[in-house]
PDB file of C-alpha atoms and ligand atoms in Angstrom:
ATOM      1  CA  MET A  18       0.000   0.000   0.000  1.00 46.00           C
ATOM      2  CA  HIS A  19       2.946   2.345  -0.522  1.00 43.00           C
ATOM      3  CA  LEU A  20       0.951   4.126  -3.222  1.00 49.00           C
ATOM      4  CA  LEU A  21      -1.276   5.678  -0.629  1.00 55.00           C
ATOM      5  CA  ARG A  22      -0.853   9.120   0.790  1.00 52.00           C
ATOM      6  CA  THR A  23      -0.772   8.922   4.560  1.00 44.00           C
ATOM      7  CA  HIS A  24      -3.996   9.883   6.195  1.00 46.00           C
ATOM      8  CA  GLY A  25      -4.058  11.416   9.633  1.00 42.00           C
ATOM      9  CA  LYS A  26      -1.607   9.893  12.052  1.00 37.00           C
ATOM     10  CA  GLN A  27      -2.053   6.323  10.935  1.00 43.00           C
ATOM     11  CA  SER A  28       0.733   4.876   8.874  1.00 41.00           C
ATOM     12  CA  LEU A  29      -0.386   3.128   5.737  1.00 47.00           C
ATOM     13  CA  ASP A  30       1.240  -0.113   6.657  1.00 51.00           C
ATOM     14  CA  SER A  31      -0.733  -0.233   9.873  1.00 51.00           C
ATOM     15  CA  CYS A  32      -3.915   0.373   7.848  1.00 56.00           C
ATOM     16  CA  ALA A  33      -3.086  -2.360   5.375  1.00 61.00           C
ATOM     17  CA  GLU A  34      -2.254  -4.817   8.144  1.00 63.00           C
ATOM     18  CA  ARG A  35      -5.687  -4.432   9.667  1.00 66.00           C
ATOM     19  CA  LEU A  36      -7.422  -5.109   6.383  1.00 76.00           C
ATOM     20  CA  ASP A  37      -8.874  -8.558   6.605  1.00 75.00           C
ATOM     21  CA  LEU A  38     -11.915 -10.643   5.985  1.00 76.00           C
ATOM     22  CA  GLY A  39     -15.103  -8.619   6.128  1.00 83.00           C
ATOM     23  CA  ALA A  40     -13.463  -5.228   6.659  1.00 95.00           C
ATOM     24  CA  VAL A  41     -14.451  -2.226   4.555  1.00 97.00           C
ATOM     25  CA  ALA A  42     -11.672  -0.179   2.972  1.00 97.00           C
ATOM     26  CA  LEU A  43     -12.451   3.421   2.038  1.00 97.00           C
ATOM     27  CA  LEU A  44     -10.099   4.497  -0.749  1.00 98.00           C
ATOM     28  CA  GLY A  45      -9.896   7.933  -2.390  1.00 98.00           C
ATOM     29  CA  VAL A  46      -9.158   7.924  -6.123  1.00 98.00           C
ATOM     30  CA  PRO A  47      -8.380  11.540  -7.086  1.00 98.00           C
ATOM     31  CA  PHE A  48      -8.532  11.105 -10.859  1.00 97.00           C
ATOM     32  CA  ASP A  49     -10.409  13.122 -13.490  1.00 96.00           C
ATOM     33  CA  ALA A  50      -8.243  12.895 -16.607  1.00 95.00           C
ATOM     34  CA  ASN A  51     -11.044  11.103 -18.483  1.00 93.00           C
ATOM     35  CA  SER A  52     -13.681  13.763 -17.946  1.00 89.00           C
ATOM     36  CA  SER A  53     -14.970  14.947 -21.309  1.00 83.00           C
ATOM     37  CA  TYR A  54     -16.003  18.484 -20.395  1.00 83.00           C
ATOM     38  CA  ARG A  55     -14.027  19.764 -17.430  1.00 84.00           C
ATOM     39  CA  GLY A  56     -12.140  18.554 -14.373  1.00 89.00           C
ATOM     40  CA  GLY A  57     -12.981  18.813 -10.699  1.00 95.00           C
ATOM     41  CA  PRO A  58     -13.777  15.281  -9.483  1.00 97.00           C
ATOM     42  CA  ALA A  59     -10.086  14.730  -8.644  1.00 97.00           C
ATOM     43  CA  LEU A  60     -10.644  17.183  -5.789  1.00 97.00           C
ATOM     44  CA  ALA A  61     -13.546  15.159  -4.396  1.00 98.00           C
ATOM     45  CA  PRO A  62     -12.040  12.609  -1.975  1.00 98.00           C
ATOM     46  CA  PRO A  63     -10.623  15.119   0.553  1.00 98.00           C
ATOM     47  CA  ALA A  64     -13.815  17.196   0.317  1.00 98.00           C
ATOM     48  CA  ILE A  65     -16.036  14.177   1.010  1.00 98.00           C
ATOM     49  CA  ARG A  66     -13.760  13.094   3.847  1.00 97.00           C
ATOM     50  CA  ALA A  67     -13.921  16.601   5.378  1.00 97.00           C
ATOM     51  CA  ALA A  68     -17.737  16.466   5.278  1.00 97.00           C
ATOM     52  CA  LEU A  69     -17.688  12.994   6.809  1.00 96.00           C
ATOM     53  CA  HIS A  70     -15.603  14.196   9.729  1.00 95.00           C
ATOM     54  CA  SER A  71     -17.145  17.626  10.158  1.00 94.00           C
ATOM     55  CA  GLY A  72     -18.502  18.208  13.636  1.00 84.00           C
ATOM     56  CA  ALA A  73     -21.923  19.002  12.173  1.00 84.00           C
ATOM     57  CA  PHE A  74     -22.420  15.432  10.955  1.00 85.00           C
ATOM     58  CA  SER A  75     -22.416  12.189  12.890  1.00 90.00           C
ATOM     59  CA  LEU A  76     -20.669   9.000  11.839  1.00 96.00           C
ATOM     60  CA  PHE A  77     -23.731   6.889  12.611  1.00 96.00           C
ATOM     61  CA  SER A  78     -25.497   5.125   9.777  1.00 97.00           C
ATOM     62  CA  GLU A  79     -29.295   5.079   9.765  1.00 97.00           C
ATOM     63  CA  SER A  80     -29.113   1.471  10.985  1.00 96.00           C
ATOM     64  CA  GLY A  81     -27.216   2.664  14.071  1.00 95.00           C
ATOM     65  CA  LEU A  82     -23.700   1.636  13.094  1.00 96.00           C
ATOM     66  CA  ASP A  83     -21.047   4.078  14.369  1.00 96.00           C
ATOM     67  CA  LEU A  84     -18.307   4.204  11.750  1.00 95.00           C
ATOM     68  CA  GLY A  85     -16.264   6.294  14.164  1.00 94.00           C
ATOM     69  CA  SER A  86     -15.849   3.329  16.496  1.00 94.00           C
ATOM     70  CA  GLU A  87     -16.312   0.475  14.016  1.00 95.00           C
ATOM     71  CA  SER A  88     -13.095  -1.554  14.010  1.00 93.00           C
ATOM     72  CA  ARG A  89     -13.852  -3.073  10.601  1.00 95.00           C
ATOM     73  CA  PHE A  90     -14.021   0.310   8.814  1.00 96.00           C
ATOM     74  CA  HIS A  91     -10.665   1.552   7.534  1.00 95.00           C
ATOM     75  CA  ASP A  92      -9.999   4.807   5.715  1.00 95.00           C
ATOM     76  CA  LEU A  93      -6.891   4.155   3.629  1.00 96.00           C
ATOM     77  CA  GLY A  94      -6.573   7.747   2.428  1.00 96.00           C
ATOM     78  CA  ASP A  95      -6.088   8.738  -1.205  1.00 97.00           C
ATOM     79  CA  LEU A  96      -4.046   7.085  -3.907  1.00 97.00           C
ATOM     80  CA  VAL A  97      -1.132   9.199  -5.124  1.00 97.00           C
ATOM     81  CA  LEU A  98      -1.768   9.572  -8.853  1.00 97.00           C
ATOM     82  CA  CYS A  99      -0.421  11.594 -11.790  1.00 96.00           C
ATOM     83  CA  ASN A 100      -3.927  12.105 -13.215  1.00 96.00           C
ATOM     84  CA  ARG A 101      -2.939  10.368 -16.447  1.00 96.00           C
ATOM     85  CA  ILE A 102      -4.373   7.257 -18.083  1.00 95.00           C
ATOM     86  CA  GLU A 103      -1.355   5.278 -16.833  1.00 96.00           C
ATOM     87  CA  ASP A 104      -2.861   5.612 -13.346  1.00 97.00           C
ATOM     88  CA  PHE A 105      -5.327   2.844 -14.220  1.00 98.00           C
ATOM     89  CA  HIS A 106      -2.632   0.312 -13.303  1.00 97.00           C
ATOM     90  CA  ALA A 107      -2.203   1.806  -9.829  1.00 97.00           C
ATOM     91  CA  ILE A 108      -5.978   2.003  -9.327  1.00 98.00           C
ATOM     92  CA  GLU A 109      -6.456  -1.620 -10.358  1.00 98.00           C
ATOM     93  CA  SER A 110      -3.595  -2.911  -8.227  1.00 97.00           C
ATOM     94  CA  ALA A 111      -4.754  -1.025  -5.107  1.00 97.00           C
ATOM     95  CA  ALA A 112      -8.266  -2.465  -5.531  1.00 97.00           C
ATOM     96  CA  ALA A 113      -6.786  -5.925  -6.129  1.00 96.00           C
ATOM     97  CA  GLU A 114      -4.775  -5.745  -2.918  1.00 95.00           C
ATOM     98  CA  ILE A 115      -7.881  -4.805  -0.932  1.00 95.00           C
ATOM     99  CA  ALA A 116      -9.920  -7.601  -2.558  1.00 94.00           C
ATOM    100  CA  CYS A 117      -7.171 -10.194  -2.077  1.00 92.00           C
ATOM    101  CA  ARG A 118      -7.162  -9.527   1.657  1.00 91.00           C
ATOM    102  CA  GLY A 119     -10.874 -10.277   1.714  1.00 92.00           C
ATOM    103  CA  SER A 120     -11.841  -6.667   2.421  1.00 95.00           C
ATOM    104  CA  ARG A 121     -14.624  -4.849   0.643  1.00 97.00           C
ATOM    105  CA  LEU A 122     -13.749  -1.797  -1.395  1.00 98.00           C
ATOM    106  CA  LEU A 123     -15.561   1.512  -1.066  1.00 98.00           C
ATOM    107  CA  ALA A 124     -13.918   3.891  -3.544  1.00 98.00           C
ATOM    108  CA  MET A 125     -14.478   7.651  -3.672  1.00 98.00           C
ATOM    109  CA  GLY A 126     -13.828   9.109  -7.121  1.00 96.00           C
ATOM    110  CA  GLY A 127     -12.774  10.665  -9.227  1.00 96.00           C
ATOM    111  CA  ASP A 128     -14.608  10.614 -12.525  1.00 97.00           C
ATOM    112  CA  HIS A 129     -16.621   7.583 -13.594  1.00 98.00           C
ATOM    113  CA  SER A 130     -13.830   6.145 -15.744  1.00 98.00           C
ATOM    114  CA  ILE A 131     -12.247   4.670 -12.584  1.00 98.00           C
ATOM    115  CA  THR A 132     -14.976   2.036 -12.323  1.00 98.00           C
ATOM    116  CA  TYR A 133     -13.278   0.079 -15.128  1.00 98.00           C
ATOM    117  CA  PRO A 134      -9.908  -0.514 -13.387  1.00 98.00           C
ATOM    118  CA  LEU A 135     -11.726  -1.083 -10.070  1.00 98.00           C
ATOM    119  CA  LEU A 136     -13.965  -3.724 -11.663  1.00 98.00           C
ATOM    120  CA  ARG A 137     -11.013  -5.468 -13.297  1.00 98.00           C
ATOM    121  CA  ALA A 138      -9.696  -6.091  -9.792  1.00 97.00           C
ATOM    122  CA  LEU A 139     -12.996  -7.064  -8.176  1.00 97.00           C
ATOM    123  CA  ALA A 140     -14.283  -9.265 -10.999  1.00 96.00           C
ATOM    124  CA  ALA A 141     -11.235 -11.499 -10.588  1.00 91.00           C
ATOM    125  CA  LYS A 142     -12.333 -12.096  -6.994  1.00 93.00           C
ATOM    126  CA  HIS A 143     -16.090 -12.390  -7.567  1.00 95.00           C
ATOM    127  CA  PRO A 144     -17.148 -14.550 -10.517  1.00 94.00           C
ATOM    128  CA  GLY A 145     -20.682 -13.835 -11.718  1.00 96.00           C
ATOM    129  CA  LEU A 146     -20.616 -10.339 -10.258  1.00 98.00           C
ATOM    130  CA  GLY A 147     -23.667  -8.195 -11.014  1.00 98.00           C
ATOM    131  CA  LEU A 148     -23.478  -4.410 -11.222  1.00 98.00           C
ATOM    132  CA  LEU A 149     -25.991  -1.774 -10.185  1.00 98.00           C
ATOM    133  CA  GLN A 150     -25.233   1.649 -11.675  1.00 98.00           C
ATOM    134  CA  VAL A 151     -26.983   4.801 -10.461  1.00 99.00           C
ATOM    135  CA  ASP A 152     -26.422   7.531 -13.039  1.00 98.00           C
ATOM    136  CA  ALA A 153     -28.185  10.074 -15.248  1.00 98.00           C
ATOM    137  CA  HIS A 154     -26.123   8.723 -18.166  1.00 98.00           C
ATOM    138  CA  PRO A 155     -25.551   5.147 -19.377  1.00 98.00           C
ATOM    139  CA  ASP A 156     -21.738   5.666 -19.794  1.00 98.00           C
ATOM    140  CA  ILE A 157     -21.681   2.777 -22.232  1.00 98.00           C
ATOM    141  CA  ARG A 158     -20.472   4.571 -25.394  1.00 97.00           C
ATOM    142  CA  ASP A 159     -17.702   2.877 -27.332  1.00 97.00           C
ATOM    143  CA  GLU A 160     -15.691   6.096 -27.094  1.00 96.00           C
ATOM    144  CA  GLN A 161     -16.062   9.828 -26.653  1.00 94.00           C
ATOM    145  CA  ASP A 162     -13.865  12.292 -28.576  1.00 94.00           C
ATOM    146  CA  GLY A 163     -11.643   9.348 -29.497  1.00 95.00           C
ATOM    147  CA  ASN A 164     -11.076   8.358 -25.863  1.00 95.00           C
ATOM    148  CA  ARG A 165     -12.101   4.746 -25.196  1.00 96.00           C
ATOM    149  CA  TYR A 166     -11.400   5.234 -21.474  1.00 95.00           C
ATOM    150  CA  SER A 167     -13.640   8.306 -21.202  1.00 96.00           C
ATOM    151  CA  HIS A 168     -16.012   8.663 -18.259  1.00 96.00           C
ATOM    152  CA  ALA A 169     -18.703   8.116 -20.917  1.00 96.00           C
ATOM    153  CA  SER A 170     -17.364   4.606 -21.664  1.00 97.00           C
ATOM    154  CA  PRO A 171     -16.453   2.555 -18.564  1.00 98.00           C
ATOM    155  CA  PHE A 172     -19.352   0.130 -18.910  1.00 98.00           C
ATOM    156  CA  ALA A 173     -18.477  -0.601 -22.556  1.00 98.00           C
ATOM    157  CA  ARG A 174     -15.007  -1.731 -21.448  1.00 98.00           C
ATOM    158  CA  ILE A 175     -16.383  -3.684 -18.467  1.00 98.00           C
ATOM    159  CA  LEU A 176     -18.938  -5.536 -20.609  1.00 98.00           C
ATOM    160  CA  GLU A 177     -16.513  -6.187 -23.485  1.00 98.00           C
ATOM    161  CA  GLU A 178     -14.166  -7.917 -21.076  1.00 98.00           C
ATOM    162  CA  GLY A 179     -16.983  -9.969 -19.588  1.00 98.00           C
ATOM    163  CA  LEU A 180     -16.190  -8.684 -16.104  1.00 98.00           C
ATOM    164  CA  ILE A 181     -19.818  -8.761 -14.942  1.00 98.00           C
ATOM    165  CA  SER A 182     -22.830 -11.011 -15.432  1.00 98.00           C
ATOM    166  CA  ARG A 183     -25.430  -8.210 -15.510  1.00 98.00           C
ATOM    167  CA  LEU A 184     -25.565  -4.432 -15.708  1.00 98.00           C
ATOM    168  CA  VAL A 185     -28.653  -2.741 -14.265  1.00 98.00           C
ATOM    169  CA  GLN A 186     -28.774   1.018 -14.909  1.00 98.00           C
ATOM    170  CA  VAL A 187     -30.988   3.195 -12.707  1.00 98.00           C
ATOM    171  CA  GLY A 188     -31.651   6.939 -12.869  1.00 98.00           C
ATOM    172  CA  ILE A 189     -31.033   7.104 -16.618  1.00 98.00           C
ATOM    173  CA  ARG A 190     -32.489  10.170 -18.369  1.00 98.00           C
ATOM    174  CA  PHE A 191     -30.033  10.717 -21.189  1.00 96.00           C
ATOM    175  CA  LEU A 192     -30.240   8.181 -24.014  1.00 95.00           C
ATOM    176  CA  SER A 193     -28.324   9.285 -27.114  1.00 94.00           C
ATOM    177  CA  PRO A 194     -28.063   7.023 -30.197  1.00 95.00           C
ATOM    178  CA  PRO A 195     -24.417   5.988 -29.452  1.00 94.00           C
ATOM    179  CA  ASN A 196     -25.561   4.870 -25.992  1.00 96.00           C
ATOM    180  CA  LEU A 197     -28.750   3.173 -27.243  1.00 97.00           C
ATOM    181  CA  ARG A 198     -26.809   1.089 -29.784  1.00 97.00           C
ATOM    182  CA  GLN A 199     -24.484  -0.145 -27.068  1.00 98.00           C
ATOM    183  CA  ILE A 200     -27.331  -0.871 -24.628  1.00 98.00           C
ATOM    184  CA  GLU A 201     -28.841  -3.060 -27.355  1.00 98.00           C
ATOM    185  CA  ARG A 202     -25.486  -4.684 -28.142  1.00 98.00           C
ATOM    186  CA  PHE A 203     -24.645  -5.589 -24.540  1.00 98.00           C
ATOM    187  CA  GLY A 204     -28.170  -6.167 -23.267  1.00 98.00           C
ATOM    188  CA  SER A 205     -27.822  -3.894 -20.268  1.00 98.00           C
ATOM    189  CA  GLU A 206     -31.007  -3.475 -18.225  1.00 98.00           C
ATOM    190  CA  VAL A 207     -32.037   0.177 -18.203  1.00 98.00           C
ATOM    191  CA  ILE A 208     -34.608   1.490 -15.732  1.00 98.00           C
ATOM    192  CA  PRO A 209     -35.168   4.969 -17.207  1.00 98.00           C
ATOM    193  CA  MET A 210     -36.507   7.871 -15.177  1.00 98.00           C
ATOM    194  CA  VAL A 211     -39.490   8.224 -17.563  1.00 97.00           C
ATOM    195  CA  ASP A 212     -40.765   4.936 -16.095  1.00 95.00           C
ATOM    196  CA  TRP A 213     -39.930   5.810 -12.465  1.00 97.00           C
ATOM    197  CA  PRO A 214     -40.942   4.271 -10.132  1.00 96.00           C
ATOM    198  CA  PRO A 215     -40.611   0.944 -11.978  1.00 96.00           C
ATOM    199  CA  PRO A 216     -42.913  -2.018 -11.282  1.00 94.00           C
ATOM    200  CA  ASN A 217     -39.862  -3.983 -10.108  1.00 93.00           C
ATOM    201  CA  LEU A 218     -36.833  -2.509  -8.403  1.00 95.00           C
ATOM    202  CA  PRO A 219     -33.435  -4.052  -9.229  1.00 97.00           C
ATOM    203  CA  ALA A 220     -32.581  -7.315  -7.486  1.00 98.00           C
ATOM    204  CA  PHE A 221     -29.543  -9.610  -7.558  1.00 98.00           C
ATOM    205  CA  ASP A 222     -29.389 -13.226  -6.471  1.00 96.00           C
ATOM    206  CA  GLY A 223     -25.642 -13.202  -5.837  1.00 95.00           C
ATOM    207  CA  PRO A 224     -22.771 -10.744  -5.332  1.00 96.00           C
ATOM    208  CA  PHE A 225     -23.148  -7.289  -6.803  1.00 98.00           C
ATOM    209  CA  TYR A 226     -21.199  -4.054  -7.037  1.00 98.00           C
ATOM    210  CA  LEU A 227     -22.753  -0.604  -6.715  1.00 98.00           C
ATOM    211  CA  SER A 228     -21.434   2.227  -8.879  1.00 99.00           C
ATOM    212  CA  LEU A 229     -22.968   5.482  -7.763  1.00 98.00           C
ATOM    213  CA  ASP A 230     -22.579   8.528 -10.018  1.00 98.00           C
ATOM    214  CA  LEU A 231     -23.830  11.530  -8.055  1.00 98.00           C
ATOM    215  CA  ASP A 232     -25.508  12.973 -11.149  1.00 98.00           C
ATOM    216  CA  GLY A 233     -28.016  10.122 -10.833  1.00 98.00           C
ATOM    217  CA  LEU A 234     -29.519  12.234  -8.061  1.00 98.00           C
ATOM    218  CA  ASP A 235     -31.552  15.248  -9.041  1.00 98.00           C
ATOM    219  CA  PRO A 236     -29.382  18.399  -9.121  1.00 98.00           C
ATOM    220  CA  ALA A 237     -31.747  19.851  -6.507  1.00 98.00           C
ATOM    221  CA  PHE A 238     -30.243  17.299  -4.102  1.00 98.00           C
ATOM    222  CA  ALA A 239     -26.736  17.097  -5.540  1.00 98.00           C
ATOM    223  CA  PRO A 240     -25.785  20.211  -7.551  1.00 98.00           C
ATOM    224  CA  GLY A 241     -22.050  19.545  -7.257  1.00 98.00           C
ATOM    225  CA  VAL A 242     -21.638  17.555 -10.459  1.00 98.00           C
ATOM    226  CA  THR A 243     -20.228  18.496 -13.857  1.00 96.00           C
ATOM    227  CA  HIS A 244     -23.286  17.413 -15.867  1.00 95.00           C
ATOM    228  CA  ARG A 245     -26.450  18.539 -14.092  1.00 98.00           C
ATOM    229  CA  GLU A 246     -29.449  16.659 -15.481  1.00 98.00           C
ATOM    230  CA  PRO A 247     -32.802  17.593 -13.902  1.00 98.00           C
ATOM    231  CA  GLY A 248     -35.475  14.986 -13.280  1.00 98.00           C
ATOM    232  CA  GLY A 249     -33.347  12.613 -11.220  1.00 98.00           C
ATOM    233  CA  LEU A 250     -33.595  10.564  -8.058  1.00 98.00           C
ATOM    234  CA  ALA A 251     -34.164  11.927  -4.585  1.00 98.00           C
ATOM    235  CA  THR A 252     -31.533  11.233  -1.940  1.00 98.00           C
ATOM    236  CA  ARG A 253     -34.048   8.997  -0.151  1.00 98.00           C
ATOM    237  CA  GLU A 254     -34.632   6.917  -3.295  1.00 98.00           C
ATOM    238  CA  VAL A 255     -30.888   6.290  -3.646  1.00 98.00           C
ATOM    239  CA  LEU A 256     -30.694   5.390   0.054  1.00 98.00           C
ATOM    240  CA  GLN A 257     -33.505   2.891  -0.424  1.00 98.00           C
ATOM    241  CA  LEU A 258     -31.592   1.277  -3.281  1.00 98.00           C
ATOM    242  CA  ILE A 259     -28.543   1.054  -0.989  1.00 98.00           C
ATOM    243  CA  HIS A 260     -30.536  -0.369   1.906  1.00 97.00           C
ATOM    244  CA  ARG A 261     -32.959  -2.664   0.115  1.00 97.00           C
ATOM    245  CA  THR A 262     -31.535  -4.004  -3.149  1.00 98.00           C
ATOM    246  CA  PRO A 263     -31.521  -7.789  -2.720  1.00 97.00           C
ATOM    247  CA  GLY A 264     -28.156  -9.502  -3.185  1.00 97.00           C
ATOM    248  CA  GLN A 265     -24.741  -9.469  -1.543  1.00 96.00           C
ATOM    249  CA  LEU A 266     -23.015  -6.090  -1.894  1.00 97.00           C
ATOM    250  CA  VAL A 267     -19.271  -6.739  -2.235  1.00 96.00           C
ATOM    251  CA  GLY A 268     -17.901  -3.377  -3.376  1.00 98.00           C
ATOM    252  CA  ALA A 269     -18.896   0.119  -4.409  1.00 98.00           C
ATOM    253  CA  ASP A 270     -17.765   3.429  -5.773  1.00 99.00           C
ATOM    254  CA  ILE A 271     -19.162   6.947  -5.366  1.00 98.00           C
ATOM    255  CA  VAL A 272     -18.018   9.065  -8.291  1.00 98.00           C
ATOM    256  CA  GLU A 273     -18.351  12.366 -10.146  1.00 98.00           C
ATOM    257  CA  TYR A 274     -18.619  14.684  -7.163  1.00 98.00           C
ATOM    258  CA  ASN A 275     -17.225  17.995  -8.425  1.00 98.00           C
ATOM    259  CA  PRO A 276     -16.418  20.397  -5.550  1.00 98.00           C
ATOM    260  CA  GLU A 277     -15.936  23.237  -8.059  1.00 97.00           C
ATOM    261  CA  ARG A 278     -19.620  22.978  -8.981  1.00 97.00           C
ATOM    262  CA  ASP A 279     -21.002  22.514  -5.490  1.00 98.00           C
ATOM    263  CA  VAL A 280     -23.268  24.962  -3.685  1.00 98.00           C
ATOM    264  CA  ASP A 281     -22.310  25.556  -0.049  1.00 97.00           C
ATOM    265  CA  GLY A 282     -20.949  22.015   0.266  1.00 97.00           C
ATOM    266  CA  ILE A 283     -24.440  20.471  -0.041  1.00 97.00           C
ATOM    267  CA  THR A 284     -23.271  17.698  -2.336  1.00 98.00           C
ATOM    268  CA  ALA A 285     -20.239  16.881  -0.184  1.00 98.00           C
ATOM    269  CA  VAL A 286     -22.621  16.138   2.687  1.00 97.00           C
ATOM    270  CA  VAL A 287     -24.788  13.982   0.410  1.00 98.00           C
ATOM    271  CA  ALA A 288     -21.692  12.089  -0.749  1.00 98.00           C
ATOM    272  CA  ALA A 289     -20.550  11.620   2.866  1.00 98.00           C
ATOM    273  CA  LYS A 290     -24.006  10.339   3.792  1.00 98.00           C
ATOM    274  CA  LEU A 291     -23.855   7.843   0.932  1.00 98.00           C
ATOM    275  CA  VAL A 292     -20.377   6.744   2.075  1.00 98.00           C
ATOM    276  CA  LYS A 293     -21.797   5.975   5.533  1.00 98.00           C
ATOM    277  CA  GLU A 294     -24.834   4.092   4.283  1.00 98.00           C
ATOM    278  CA  VAL A 295     -22.882   2.090   1.680  1.00 98.00           C
ATOM    279  CA  ALA A 296     -20.234   1.245   4.288  1.00 98.00           C
ATOM    280  CA  ALA A 297     -22.934  -0.015   6.677  1.00 97.00           C
ATOM    281  CA  ARG A 298     -24.434  -2.167   3.922  1.00 97.00           C
ATOM    282  CA  LEU A 299     -20.984  -3.520   3.029  1.00 97.00           C
ATOM    283  CA  LEU A 300     -20.572  -4.457   6.708  1.00 95.00           C
ATOM    284  CA  HIS A 301     -23.912  -6.269   6.501  1.00 84.00           C
ATOM    285  CA  HIS A 302     -25.364  -3.979   9.097  1.00 68.00           C
ATOM    286  CA  HIS A 303     -29.093  -4.034   8.423  1.00 56.00           C
ATOM    287  CA  HIS A 304     -32.123  -2.575  10.083  1.00 45.00           C
TER     288      HIS A 304
HETATM  289 MN1   MN B 421     -23.509  10.699 -15.096  1.00 81.38          MN
HETATM  290 MN1   MN B 422     -21.429   8.225 -14.882  1.00 81.38          MN
END
């Protein structure tokens, strides 16, 4: 874990040593080189962490789990990256180390392109892995502006490599022809906002990964994103997906928070709340 920037007074080696079966590892991935429009998400992990630890906000999940005293919750700090495509190797190997120790990854992006290297690591550990994506956009284009690793393309790469058994896409309200062709090609399961609420919410009968793009929420709840798309999910609806989606949650990422677009830190608090609730679910702490 020498790639990690030290966090607080804990040394990284002592963090890594305590990673074991059933622990949850929070990992910041400050990377936004694959954003198509503008940067910002690379600044997100420290901003989310600051909201998480602000005195105005408790570390209790809604199920009553106190992450502040939970010995199985480890904040590993942020990866040290160059913000270049070559970073994908470091991102994948950090996720692989966490997975190999039997810990569950909770990554804070970063732009959505990081889900591809993260999934390469986790898919090796979890055959038949399903994936639940919360997002305004399908992010399944073959490429954008010639970049096949764009934040508009991670799910194309993931599906091409057969890393997952199913992709269920929730919150979708942007369906351009390049995305629609790929949805057809890969058979991803889209639950578009025009049909919300759907007759059946997503369900998995085995392990699944949650990839949470903050622009899946309505910008009224989460304005701090690069691509604001009105007509999205309420915070409570995303929390219900986190709490209630059947299946075994084995890893997650929370991506696309852009502090440069935020309004009075509202979205940082939403992201911190989602970190807490996802961590509690990963620790199998239920109501
Ligand atoms: Mn999006
Ligand atoms: Mn996305």
